[in-house]
Amino acid sequence: AQSVTQLDSHVSVSEGTPVLLRCNYSSSYSPSLFWYVQHPNKGLQLLLKYTSAATLVKGINGFEAEFKKSETSFHLTKPSAHMSDAAEYFCVVRGATGTASKLTFGTGTRLQVTL
Amino acid sequence: NAGVTQTPKFQVLKTGQSMTLQCAQDMNHEYMSWYRQDPGMGLRLIHYSVGAGITDQGEVPNGYNVSRSTTEDFPLRLLSAAPSQTSVYFCASSNRGSSGNTIYFGEGSWLTVV
């Protein structure tokens, strides 16, 4: 079984300050982990993914995430927030090859960016 | 390169009506799946398929039916719509093999049942 917990339902930052969106996972095997972003009334866009290679993963738009097995975490960070980053962010874990068609989503973190 | 195409984008149904949400992909992906998105709950898996002729239930399958007669298409049928099925629906596809394969999502279908 697999699960994902996004620790904050809402995060508010000022433009130009760092962003931290927290995600913990539970999985009985080596997981693949993803972060997706969803802007209002839009579809899902892949930010980055971890697939058991480098533990520090760089994604689009300056985002990165670090896989920490000992802490079962996959937190998303960005050094400097931009107004366009305001959106909802989902942490996602994917099953092993035999169940790789199944994704388990966190409940989402809404990022607000203020001037 | 169309990717994953969902239709319709918006739909209003009356309680008890039936309808089909269409999903098509042009990437020859084996895996396809349907999710629904509700406020504060993330996306939840309704049904999925690992290849033509093979489907299985996800977390919230009740009230929905699927079939996979071709690799390209994976329609989702609402048998008798209920207000609880008001949601945003996403179709996804990916290659089989590594669980790290990129998953592609459609643009979503906004469904309201009145």
PDB file of C-alpha atoms in Angstrom:
ATOM      1  CA  ALA A   1       0.000   0.000   0.000  1.00  0.00           C
ATOM      2  CA  GLN A   2       1.122   3.553  -0.582  1.00  0.00           C
ATOM      3  CA  SER A   3       0.043   6.911   0.730  1.00  0.00           C
ATOM      4  CA  VAL A   4       1.015  10.550   0.570  1.00  0.00           C
ATOM      5  CA  THR A   5       0.554  13.269   3.164  1.00  0.00           C
ATOM      6  CA  GLN A   6       0.894  16.913   2.282  1.00  0.00           C
ATOM      7  CA  LEU A   7       1.479  18.589   5.593  1.00  0.00           C
ATOM      8  CA  ASP A   8       0.045  22.005   4.726  1.00  0.00           C
ATOM      9  CA  SER A   9      -3.228  22.648   2.948  1.00  0.00           C
ATOM     10  CA  HIS A  10      -2.343  26.305   2.443  1.00  0.00           C
ATOM     11  CA  VAL A  11       0.976  28.169   2.307  1.00  0.00           C
ATOM     12  CA  SER A  12       1.355  31.912   1.913  1.00  0.00           C
ATOM     13  CA  VAL A  13       4.657  33.581   1.016  1.00  0.00           C
ATOM     14  CA  SER A  14       5.757  36.982  -0.144  1.00  0.00           C
ATOM     15  CA  GLU A  15       7.103  37.412  -3.634  1.00  0.00           C
ATOM     16  CA  GLY A  16      10.871  36.917  -3.655  1.00  0.00           C
ATOM     17  CA  THR A  17      10.954  34.747  -0.516  1.00  0.00           C
ATOM     18  CA  PRO A  18      11.617  30.988  -0.430  1.00  0.00           C
ATOM     19  CA  VAL A  19       8.904  28.401  -0.912  1.00  0.00           C
ATOM     20  CA  LEU A  20       8.676  25.120   1.006  1.00  0.00           C
ATOM     21  CA  LEU A  21       5.857  22.670   0.360  1.00  0.00           C
ATOM     22  CA  ARG A  22       6.071  19.560   2.493  1.00  0.00           C
ATOM     23  CA  CYS A  23       5.267  16.001   1.474  1.00  0.00           C
ATOM     24  CA  ASN A  24       5.692  12.734   3.349  1.00  0.00           C
ATOM     25  CA  TYR A  25       5.069   9.387   1.725  1.00  0.00           C
ATOM     26  CA  SER A  26       4.536   5.829   2.752  1.00  0.00           C
ATOM     27  CA  SER A  27       5.430   2.961   0.474  1.00  0.00           C
ATOM     28  CA  SER A  28       6.402  -0.669   0.881  1.00  0.00           C
ATOM     29  CA  TYR A  29       8.947  -0.461  -1.937  1.00  0.00           C
ATOM     30  CA  SER A  30      11.159   2.112  -3.599  1.00  0.00           C
ATOM     31  CA  PRO A  31       8.671   4.656  -4.837  1.00  0.00           C
ATOM     32  CA  SER A  32       8.548   6.979  -7.771  1.00  0.00           C
ATOM     33  CA  LEU A  33       7.494  10.410  -6.588  1.00  0.00           C
ATOM     34  CA  PHE A  34       6.182  13.377  -8.501  1.00  0.00           C
ATOM     35  CA  TRP A  35       5.147  16.952  -7.943  1.00  0.00           C
ATOM     36  CA  TYR A  36       2.401  18.389 -10.126  1.00  0.00           C
ATOM     37  CA  VAL A  37       1.081  21.935 -10.284  1.00  0.00           C
ATOM     38  CA  GLN A  38      -2.443  22.972 -11.167  1.00  0.00           C
ATOM     39  CA  HIS A  39      -3.342  26.553 -11.937  1.00  0.00           C
ATOM     40  CA  PRO A  40      -6.976  27.596 -11.465  1.00  0.00           C
ATOM     41  CA  ASN A  41      -9.342  25.781 -13.799  1.00  0.00           C
ATOM     42  CA  LYS A  42      -6.449  24.176 -15.594  1.00  0.00           C
ATOM     43  CA  GLY A  43      -5.045  20.695 -15.960  1.00  0.00           C
ATOM     44  CA  LEU A  44      -2.034  19.146 -14.235  1.00  0.00           C
ATOM     45  CA  GLN A  45       1.507  20.023 -15.167  1.00  0.00           C
ATOM     46  CA  LEU A  46       4.503  17.939 -14.136  1.00  0.00           C
ATOM     47  CA  LEU A  47       7.043  19.924 -12.135  1.00  0.00           C
ATOM     48  CA  LEU A  48       9.542  17.181 -11.417  1.00  0.00           C
ATOM     49  CA  LYS A  49       9.913  13.491 -10.631  1.00  0.00           C
ATOM     50  CA  TYR A  50      12.111  11.215  -8.553  1.00  0.00           C
ATOM     51  CA  THR A  51      12.838   7.739  -9.915  1.00  0.00           C
ATOM     52  CA  SER A  52      15.649   6.369  -7.692  1.00  0.00           C
ATOM     53  CA  ALA A  53      18.450   8.246  -9.406  1.00  0.00           C
ATOM     54  CA  ALA A  54      19.774  11.480  -7.866  1.00  0.00           C
ATOM     55  CA  THR A  55      18.060  12.341  -4.594  1.00  0.00           C
ATOM     56  CA  LEU A  56      18.004  16.058  -5.427  1.00  0.00           C
ATOM     57  CA  VAL A  57      15.706  16.558  -8.346  1.00  0.00           C
ATOM     58  CA  LYS A  58      15.492  19.752 -10.353  1.00  0.00           C
ATOM     59  CA  GLY A  59      12.304  20.639 -12.132  1.00  0.00           C
ATOM     60  CA  ILE A  60      10.823  23.395 -14.199  1.00  0.00           C
ATOM     61  CA  ASN A  61      10.430  27.033 -13.198  1.00  0.00           C
ATOM     62  CA  GLY A  62      13.200  26.865 -10.580  1.00  0.00           C
ATOM     63  CA  PHE A  63      11.581  24.225  -8.383  1.00  0.00           C
ATOM     64  CA  GLU A  64      13.483  21.350  -6.869  1.00  0.00           C
ATOM     65  CA  ALA A  65      12.792  18.547  -4.418  1.00  0.00           C
ATOM     66  CA  GLU A  66      14.931  16.316  -2.274  1.00  0.00           C
ATOM     67  CA  PHE A  67      14.137  12.670  -1.670  1.00  0.00           C
ATOM     68  CA  LYS A  68      15.017  11.673   1.901  1.00  0.00           C
ATOM     69  CA  LYS A  69      14.430   8.007   2.493  1.00  0.00           C
ATOM     70  CA  SER A  70      15.247   8.148   6.204  1.00  0.00           C
ATOM     71  CA  GLU A  71      12.567  10.801   6.695  1.00  0.00           C
ATOM     72  CA  THR A  72      10.195   9.431   4.004  1.00  0.00           C
ATOM     73  CA  SER A  73       9.931  12.956   2.692  1.00  0.00           C
ATOM     74  CA  PHE A  74       9.922  14.645  -0.701  1.00  0.00           C
ATOM     75  CA  HIS A  75       9.608  18.355   0.014  1.00  0.00           C
ATOM     76  CA  LEU A  76       9.320  20.875  -2.806  1.00  0.00           C
ATOM     77  CA  THR A  77      11.338  24.087  -2.657  1.00  0.00           C
ATOM     78  CA  LYS A  78      12.030  27.202  -4.663  1.00  0.00           C
ATOM     79  CA  PRO A  79      14.518  29.895  -3.641  1.00  0.00           C
ATOM     80  CA  SER A  80      12.412  32.858  -4.686  1.00  0.00           C
ATOM     81  CA  ALA A  81       8.657  32.870  -5.203  1.00  0.00           C
ATOM     82  CA  HIS A  82       7.042  34.596  -8.148  1.00  0.00           C
ATOM     83  CA  MET A  83       3.458  35.730  -8.460  1.00  0.00           C
ATOM     84  CA  SER A  84       2.946  33.198 -11.254  1.00  0.00           C
ATOM     85  CA  ASP A  85       3.724  30.373  -8.792  1.00  0.00           C
ATOM     86  CA  ALA A  86       0.357  30.853  -7.105  1.00  0.00           C
ATOM     87  CA  ALA A  87      -1.423  27.559  -7.733  1.00  0.00           C
ATOM     88  CA  GLU A  88      -2.248  24.222  -6.159  1.00  0.00           C
ATOM     89  CA  TYR A  89       0.528  21.680  -5.825  1.00  0.00           C
ATOM     90  CA  PHE A  90       0.130  17.930  -5.580  1.00  0.00           C
ATOM     91  CA  CYS A  91       2.620  15.384  -4.332  1.00  0.00           C
ATOM     92  CA  VAL A  92       2.080  12.010  -5.996  1.00  0.00           C
ATOM     93  CA  VAL A  93       3.442   8.522  -5.412  1.00  0.00           C
ATOM     94  CA  ARG A  94       3.326   5.834  -8.029  1.00  0.00           C
ATOM     95  CA  GLY A  95       3.155   2.098  -7.572  1.00  0.00           C
ATOM     96  CA  ALA A  96       5.883  -0.353  -8.497  1.00  0.00           C
ATOM     97  CA  THR A  97       6.023  -1.657 -12.043  1.00  0.00           C
ATOM     98  CA  GLY A  98       3.195  -4.122 -11.554  1.00  0.00           C
ATOM     99  CA  THR A  99       0.851  -1.401 -10.366  1.00  0.00           C
ATOM    100  CA  ALA A 100       2.434   1.529 -12.140  1.00  0.00           C
ATOM    101  CA  SER A 101      -0.886   2.522 -13.604  1.00  0.00           C
ATOM    102  CA  LYS A 102      -2.017   3.661 -10.150  1.00  0.00           C
ATOM    103  CA  LEU A 103      -1.186   7.027  -8.724  1.00  0.00           C
ATOM    104  CA  THR A 104      -1.861   8.121  -5.180  1.00  0.00           C
ATOM    105  CA  PHE A 105      -2.282  11.865  -4.759  1.00  0.00           C
ATOM    106  CA  GLY A 106      -1.855  14.020  -1.723  1.00  0.00           C
ATOM    107  CA  THR A 107      -4.721  16.337  -0.863  1.00  0.00           C
ATOM    108  CA  GLY A 108      -2.890  19.322  -2.288  1.00  0.00           C
ATOM    109  CA  THR A 109      -1.244  22.509  -1.016  1.00  0.00           C
ATOM    110  CA  ARG A 110      -2.529  25.828  -2.185  1.00  0.00           C
ATOM    111  CA  LEU A 111       0.318  28.317  -2.577  1.00  0.00           C
ATOM    112  CA  GLN A 112      -0.533  31.970  -2.240  1.00  0.00           C
ATOM    113  CA  VAL A 113       2.062  34.566  -3.261  1.00  0.00           C
ATOM    114  CA  THR A 114       1.636  38.115  -2.021  1.00  0.00           C
ATOM    115  CA  LEU A 115       3.348  41.350  -2.997  1.00  0.00           C
TER     116      LEU A 115
ATOM    117  CA  ASN B   1       1.075  15.710 -31.094  1.00  0.00           C
ATOM    118  CA  ALA B   2      -2.273  15.838 -29.301  1.00  0.00           C
ATOM    119  CA  GLY B   3      -1.288  13.858 -26.175  1.00  0.00           C
ATOM    120  CA  VAL B   4      -4.331  13.022 -24.034  1.00  0.00           C
ATOM    121  CA  THR B   5      -7.613  14.459 -25.259  1.00  0.00           C
ATOM    122  CA  GLN B   6     -10.734  14.602 -23.101  1.00  0.00           C
ATOM    123  CA  THR B   7     -14.206  15.561 -24.210  1.00  0.00           C
ATOM    124  CA  PRO B   8     -16.406  17.274 -23.295  1.00  0.00           C
ATOM    125  CA  LYS B   9     -14.659  19.950 -21.257  1.00  0.00           C
ATOM    126  CA  PHE B  10     -17.857  21.090 -19.556  1.00  0.00           C
ATOM    127  CA  GLN B  11     -21.139  19.245 -19.052  1.00  0.00           C
ATOM    128  CA  VAL B  12     -24.284  19.740 -17.008  1.00  0.00           C
ATOM    129  CA  LEU B  13     -26.419  16.685 -16.365  1.00  0.00           C
ATOM    130  CA  LYS B  14     -29.704  16.084 -14.641  1.00  0.00           C
ATOM    131  CA  THR B  15     -29.893  13.487 -11.898  1.00  0.00           C
ATOM    132  CA  GLY B  16     -30.489  10.071 -13.404  1.00  0.00           C
ATOM    133  CA  GLN B  17     -29.129  10.868 -16.837  1.00  0.00           C
ATOM    134  CA  SER B  18     -26.281   8.855 -18.291  1.00  0.00           C
ATOM    135  CA  MET B  19     -23.306  10.103 -20.228  1.00  0.00           C
ATOM    136  CA  THR B  20     -19.848   9.153 -21.415  1.00  0.00           C
ATOM    137  CA  LEU B  21     -16.644  11.092 -20.898  1.00  0.00           C
ATOM    138  CA  GLN B  22     -14.291  10.406 -23.740  1.00  0.00           C
ATOM    139  CA  CYS B  23     -10.533   9.995 -23.412  1.00  0.00           C
ATOM    140  CA  ALA B  24      -8.137   9.350 -26.258  1.00  0.00           C
ATOM    141  CA  GLN B  25      -4.347   9.276 -26.440  1.00  0.00           C
ATOM    142  CA  ASP B  26      -2.115   9.119 -29.484  1.00  0.00           C
ATOM    143  CA  MET B  27       1.106   7.969 -27.786  1.00  0.00           C
ATOM    144  CA  ASN B  28       0.422   4.212 -27.902  1.00  0.00           C
ATOM    145  CA  HIS B  29       0.419   4.063 -24.105  1.00  0.00           C
ATOM    146  CA  GLU B  30      -0.640   0.845 -22.421  1.00  0.00           C
ATOM    147  CA  TYR B  31      -1.697   2.404 -19.121  1.00  0.00           C
ATOM    148  CA  MET B  32      -4.750   4.628 -18.907  1.00  0.00           C
ATOM    149  CA  SER B  33      -6.748   5.732 -15.926  1.00  0.00           C
ATOM    150  CA  TRP B  34      -9.528   8.027 -14.744  1.00  0.00           C
ATOM    151  CA  TYR B  35      -9.413  10.249 -11.671  1.00  0.00           C
ATOM    152  CA  ARG B  36     -11.877  12.587 -10.067  1.00  0.00           C
ATOM    153  CA  GLN B  37     -10.865  15.731  -8.248  1.00  0.00           C
ATOM    154  CA  ASP B  38     -12.868  17.114  -5.364  1.00  0.00           C
ATOM    155  CA  PRO B  39     -11.969  20.069  -3.119  1.00  0.00           C
ATOM    156  CA  GLY B  40      -9.596  19.119  -0.314  1.00  0.00           C
ATOM    157  CA  MET B  41      -9.302  15.515  -1.471  1.00  0.00           C
ATOM    158  CA  GLY B  42      -6.739  15.590  -4.226  1.00  0.00           C
ATOM    159  CA  LEU B  43      -7.347  13.243  -7.127  1.00  0.00           C
ATOM    160  CA  ARG B  44      -8.809   9.799  -6.523  1.00  0.00           C
ATOM    161  CA  LEU B  45      -8.564   6.848  -8.869  1.00  0.00           C
ATOM    162  CA  ILE B  46     -11.858   5.655 -10.361  1.00  0.00           C
ATOM    163  CA  HIS B  47     -10.835   2.975 -12.854  1.00  0.00           C
ATOM    164  CA  TYR B  48      -7.673   2.027 -14.652  1.00  0.00           C
ATOM    165  CA  SER B  49      -6.481  -0.139 -17.513  1.00  0.00           C
ATOM    166  CA  VAL B  50      -3.132  -1.773 -18.206  1.00  0.00           C
ATOM    167  CA  GLY B  51      -3.959  -2.600 -21.812  1.00  0.00           C
ATOM    168  CA  ALA B  52      -6.712  -3.178 -24.336  1.00  0.00           C
ATOM    169  CA  GLY B  53      -9.360  -5.493 -22.917  1.00  0.00           C
ATOM    170  CA  ILE B  54      -8.101  -5.161 -19.332  1.00  0.00           C
ATOM    171  CA  THR B  55      -9.686  -2.866 -16.768  1.00  0.00           C
ATOM    172  CA  ASP B  56      -9.854  -2.759 -12.993  1.00  0.00           C
ATOM    173  CA  GLN B  57     -11.414  -0.723 -10.230  1.00  0.00           C
ATOM    174  CA  GLY B  58      -9.680   2.010  -8.355  1.00  0.00           C
ATOM    175  CA  GLU B  59     -10.524   3.707  -5.094  1.00  0.00           C
ATOM    176  CA  VAL B  60     -13.957   5.156  -6.016  1.00  0.00           C
ATOM    177  CA  PRO B  61     -15.496   3.029  -8.809  1.00  0.00           C
ATOM    178  CA  ASN B  62     -19.163   3.032  -7.788  1.00  0.00           C
ATOM    179  CA  GLY B  63     -21.475   4.616 -10.330  1.00  0.00           C
ATOM    180  CA  TYR B  64     -18.906   4.447 -13.133  1.00  0.00           C
ATOM    181  CA  ASN B  65     -18.200   1.979 -15.875  1.00  0.00           C
ATOM    182  CA  VAL B  66     -15.242   1.689 -18.260  1.00  0.00           C
ATOM    183  CA  SER B  67     -14.110  -0.398 -21.191  1.00  0.00           C
ATOM    184  CA  ARG B  68     -10.904  -0.535 -23.204  1.00  0.00           C
ATOM    185  CA  SER B  69     -11.574  -1.917 -26.662  1.00  0.00           C
ATOM    186  CA  THR B  70      -8.595  -0.165 -28.241  1.00  0.00           C
ATOM    187  CA  THR B  71      -5.229   1.049 -26.984  1.00  0.00           C
ATOM    188  CA  GLU B  72      -6.131   4.638 -27.823  1.00  0.00           C
ATOM    189  CA  ASP B  73      -9.512   5.059 -26.139  1.00  0.00           C
ATOM    190  CA  PHE B  74     -10.694   4.727 -22.555  1.00  0.00           C
ATOM    191  CA  PRO B  75     -14.225   6.107 -22.094  1.00  0.00           C
ATOM    192  CA  LEU B  76     -15.782   6.626 -18.668  1.00  0.00           C
ATOM    193  CA  ARG B  77     -19.527   6.050 -18.406  1.00  0.00           C
ATOM    194  CA  LEU B  78     -21.786   7.476 -15.764  1.00  0.00           C
ATOM    195  CA  LEU B  79     -24.677   5.061 -15.580  1.00  0.00           C
ATOM    196  CA  SER B  80     -27.199   7.176 -13.640  1.00  0.00           C
ATOM    197  CA  ALA B  81     -25.757  10.531 -12.657  1.00  0.00           C
ATOM    198  CA  ALA B  82     -26.024  11.692  -9.054  1.00  0.00           C
ATOM    199  CA  PRO B  83     -25.174  15.083  -7.520  1.00  0.00           C
ATOM    200  CA  SER B  84     -22.294  13.367  -5.673  1.00  0.00           C
ATOM    201  CA  GLN B  85     -20.661  12.857  -9.058  1.00  0.00           C
ATOM    202  CA  THR B  86     -20.270  16.570  -9.562  1.00  0.00           C
ATOM    203  CA  SER B  87     -16.530  16.828  -9.930  1.00  0.00           C
ATOM    204  CA  VAL B  88     -13.622  17.461 -12.250  1.00  0.00           C
ATOM    205  CA  TYR B  89     -12.502  14.353 -14.091  1.00  0.00           C
ATOM    206  CA  PHE B  90      -9.015  13.712 -15.414  1.00  0.00           C
ATOM    207  CA  CYS B  91      -7.822  11.026 -17.754  1.00  0.00           C
ATOM    208  CA  ALA B  92      -4.169   9.963 -17.655  1.00  0.00           C
ATOM    209  CA  SER B  93      -1.926   7.712 -19.691  1.00  0.00           C
ATOM    210  CA  SER B  94       1.629   6.390 -19.591  1.00  0.00           C
ATOM    211  CA  ASN B  95       3.871   3.685 -20.943  1.00  0.00           C
ATOM    212  CA  ARG B  96       4.173   0.451 -19.017  1.00  0.00           C
ATOM    213  CA  GLY B  97       7.491  -0.612 -17.572  1.00  0.00           C
ATOM    214  CA  SER B  98       9.313   1.726 -15.248  1.00  0.00           C
ATOM    215  CA  SER B  99       7.175   3.398 -12.609  1.00  0.00           C
ATOM    216  CA  GLY B 100       9.174   6.524 -13.366  1.00  0.00           C
ATOM    217  CA  ASN B 101       7.664   6.872 -16.806  1.00  0.00           C
ATOM    218  CA  THR B 102       6.040  10.228 -17.301  1.00  0.00           C
ATOM    219  CA  ILE B 103       2.279  10.310 -16.806  1.00  0.00           C
ATOM    220  CA  TYR B 104       0.335  12.510 -19.164  1.00  0.00           C
ATOM    221  CA  PHE B 105      -2.951  14.095 -18.133  1.00  0.00           C
ATOM    222  CA  GLY B 106      -5.813  15.444 -20.145  1.00  0.00           C
ATOM    223  CA  GLU B 107      -7.089  18.970 -19.611  1.00  0.00           C
ATOM    224  CA  GLY B 108      -9.974  17.816 -17.436  1.00  0.00           C
ATOM    225  CA  SER B 109     -13.746  17.573 -17.764  1.00  0.00           C
ATOM    226  CA  TRP B 110     -15.908  19.692 -15.466  1.00  0.00           C
ATOM    227  CA  LEU B 111     -19.151  17.865 -14.709  1.00  0.00           C
ATOM    228  CA  THR B 112     -22.104  19.267 -12.798  1.00  0.00           C
ATOM    229  CA  VAL B 113     -25.059  17.076 -11.863  1.00  0.00           C
ATOM    230  CA  VAL B 114     -28.195  18.976 -10.847  1.00  0.00           C
TER     231      VAL B 114
END
